[in-house]
């Protein structure tokens, strides 16, 4: 082949590649499933996964948490400053931004959004973290691009909370649908699907100046059946799955290695706890066991977390050291280590509390055989497997464990209303980096202080200390100082074991090889956090995600 | 004569429907986990918000009071508001009922067509091998739960109505075959055969008219059977009908939706049975 011919051919190939890439980046409809019908399309009232997905895809935010770097990035606010001990935040806003219906965006919209959000009659779940003390938020619109918000008390982690506040228009006649996000809701078939179309007025552009998002539309199928979701992914009918069970993940990885993504330990924890509620309808001698630090730590030491990771999670989990996952780079206390399995150590701790083994049966000092039941939610195969493994582990120290699975409403009724249970195995889904959103777990007066909710006064000295530290970390803006306080909380929890942390499961997801720029992460939404820059490659002629 | 009995008939229907609704509401109210909300475990919510969530179900705790209020609303055309989806139940029904009616309608029709067509030769010809075949076929499909059929359809990529048809057809086949066989063995039918009448004429003029009242009754039952099957099938296939709504409502103890679904299914069952009764008696009168 002559040199000229080679140049012509190379130029042709380059042009074809450029044109095809540009064309692919300009369009396509991304399809994936949400597990239920969104309870609301109002971004201020979103508190279920599906509504939050809609808010993420359609909302415009002042500040965004980059799910990959775990740092805050400017969006509609070009800069911000927190002052007055975490009580005040001032924003400088982006100019020349318009809502999807063409209405200009200004500080008045931010003022309207915050005023509506903080209205106590709205009962917005997004507003709760802003309410550190009673009182009104003072809003001062300095100019169309500058606004100052002053809260009645210091708000821990103030700027990160704006990652959940989607700005709504104060003036648009189509306020319900006008948004500042990459997509707008175009169609909703109840119980079936939601179609989001590209926002033609979206303000963001890529490095080359090309308007974002690349995708034309996002098609959300309402699909509760996870097996069906996987089947449809394999058939190429959907392109993303945010979370996959470990066994399904391995099957997918075996067939379509490039589609299966394990992003490492997630923020979520699996834990068990004992019921320490004074009024619980369980025998007093069992309450005494559950209140004993030695008993709780002995149970923790008897559990083989490595086996749980290996068997129940097929290797896609890590033994948990505590309430914060190592995936949370800043807030994790690196001094903590997962509890090692130590059966002799567990028996020694039990002996210190007067327990003794009687022909392989553990008895307390009054001769009661140690036996308790653990409740968990039915239908979660992995959790059921964990419970069965715990049965075996505890049998080694003479404890008989009975596993009871309940449907979710019955389980919540037991752990939050009737307190008619002995121990519970459940997971905690952590969606925020900052521990201030866990105030409702760690304060002894809180309703999600599961082992003993809504205590009038802290029942133990260590809970007094946790209360003090949590209040202290919430009332300062110095993150180094906050980290010290929260590290101490993590150490107390590890020592006292009110929650016995078992594992941090890995963030497992599936992304079709046809989706470009995807980089699954551990933070939600794992697969489409960078929805702006996702696009679809030309479809496989076979219609399947082949390898 | 039968027109005079209509008011009494309607009164009995209305009472049955109201009692059915009350029974449904009571069962939901007594179910463990009633009045709790999954959002109570959301760590971002503060104590006041959680308390508010708990209070939101307070009006439903007294079941008689709730049901009285519900019936008062029902007479005004207000079916209440779903607690899990936070939308008017009437709106949810308007969106989903046509989907279910469509799949149940096609399912019942296809199930009857298949079942009846397979039952006819069994009654007409009494071939032993064919009888074994139909008995085996209906037995096989009768032993398969509706949810399994739904799952099979999901994997095969078929519509939900086909799964409903597969639930209806074995029952139709089995009962219709028995009814037709009994009818075909009546003395006057045997006499007709002996006189050399054509099989088709015997079937249309002697066998089917005798079997008709029982077949009408079977038709009424198959409608309620199809609605019962639609719940697991729609839930498994993620089909956006009343069945899927019912399943989700049951999981979240959504009393307003479940009471209305109970009433709806009671009405449909009673209406189908009443229609089959009316059709049957009208047919019998015509023959007399």
Coordinates of C-alpha atoms in Angstrom, one line a residue, chain A residues 37-39 47 52 55 123 125 128-129 131 134 188 190-192 222-225 227-228 231 235 407-410 412-413 415-417 426 428-429 431-432 437-441 445-448 450 454, chain B residues 32-54 61 83-87 95-96 151 154-157 235-240 244 247-248 250-253:
Chain A
X37 CA -42.9 3.8 42.6
X38 CA -41.5 7.2 43.8
X39 CA -43.6 8.4 46.8
X47 CA -37.1 10.3 51.5
X52 CA -34.2 10.4 45.8
X55 CA -34.3 14.2 42.7
X123 CA -42.3 18.1 57.4
X125 CA -37.0 15.0 55.8
X128 CA -34.3 17.8 59.7
X129 CA -30.5 17.9 59.7
X131 CA -32.6 22.0 62.6
X134 CA -35.6 25.6 67.4
X188 CA -44.8 8.7 34.2
X190 CA -47.9 4.6 37.3
X191 CA -46.3 1.4 38.5
X192 CA -44.5 0.8 35.3
X222 CA -40.2 0.3 38.2
X223 CA -39.1 -3.2 39.0
X224 CA -39.3 -4.7 42.4
X225 CA -38.2 -8.2 41.4
X227 CA -34.1 -11.5 39.6
X228 CA -36.1 -10.0 36.8
X231 CA -32.4 -11.1 33.7
X235 CA -30.8 -9.5 27.9
X407 CA -41.4 -9.3 57.4
X408 CA -40.2 -5.7 57.7
X409 CA -43.2 -4.0 59.2
X410 CA -43.4 -6.7 61.9
X412 CA -40.0 -2.6 63.0
X413 CA -42.9 -3.0 65.2
X415 CA -37.7 -3.1 67.6
X416 CA -39.4 0.3 67.7
X417 CA -42.8 -0.1 69.4
X426 CA -30.0 -5.7 60.6
X428 CA -27.6 0.2 58.4
X429 CA -27.5 2.1 55.1
X431 CA -25.8 7.6 52.7
X432 CA -23.8 10.5 54.2
X437 CA -26.4 12.6 60.3
X438 CA -26.1 9.7 62.8
X439 CA -27.1 11.9 65.7
X440 CA -30.4 10.1 65.8
X441 CA -28.6 6.8 66.4
X445 CA -32.6 10.3 73.7
X446 CA -32.9 9.4 70.0
X447 CA -35.5 7.1 68.6
X448 CA -33.0 5.2 66.5
X450 CA -31.9 0.9 68.8
X454 CA -35.6 7.4 73.7
Chain B
X32 CA -48.3 -7.5 63.1
X33 CA -46.5 -4.4 62.0
X34 CA -49.7 -2.4 61.3
X35 CA -49.2 1.3 61.8
X36 CA -45.4 1.3 61.5
X37 CA -43.4 3.0 58.8
X38 CA -40.1 1.9 57.4
X39 CA -39.0 5.5 57.4
X40 CA -38.9 5.3 61.2
X41 CA -35.4 3.7 60.8
X42 CA -34.1 6.6 58.7
X43 CA -31.3 8.0 60.8
X44 CA -31.6 11.4 59.1
X45 CA -35.0 12.0 60.6
X46 CA -35.1 13.7 64.0
X47 CA -37.3 12.5 66.9
X48 CA -40.1 15.0 66.1
X49 CA -40.4 13.7 62.5
X50 CA -40.4 10.1 63.6
X51 CA -43.2 10.9 66.1
X52 CA -45.1 12.6 63.3
X53 CA -44.8 9.4 61.2
X54 CA -46.1 7.4 64.1
X61 CA -56.1 2.3 65.0
X83 CA -50.6 5.6 53.3
X84 CA -47.7 4.0 51.5
X85 CA -48.0 5.9 48.2
X86 CA -49.6 9.0 49.5
X87 CA -52.0 9.2 46.6
X95 CA -54.6 3.8 36.6
X96 CA -54.3 0.2 37.5
X151 CA -42.0 -16.6 36.9
X154 CA -41.1 -13.8 33.0
X155 CA -38.2 -15.9 31.8
X156 CA -40.0 -16.8 28.6
X157 CA -40.9 -13.1 28.0
X235 CA -46.3 -9.0 41.7
X236 CA -43.8 -11.4 40.2
X237 CA -43.9 -10.0 36.7
X238 CA -43.9 -6.4 38.0
X239 CA -47.0 -5.8 36.0
X240 CA -48.6 -2.4 37.0
X244 CA -49.1 -5.5 42.1
X247 CA -49.0 -7.0 47.1
X248 CA -47.2 -3.7 47.8
X250 CA -50.0 -5.8 52.0
X251 CA -46.3 -5.5 52.6
X252 CA -46.7 -2.0 53.9
X253 CA -50.0 -2.6 55.7

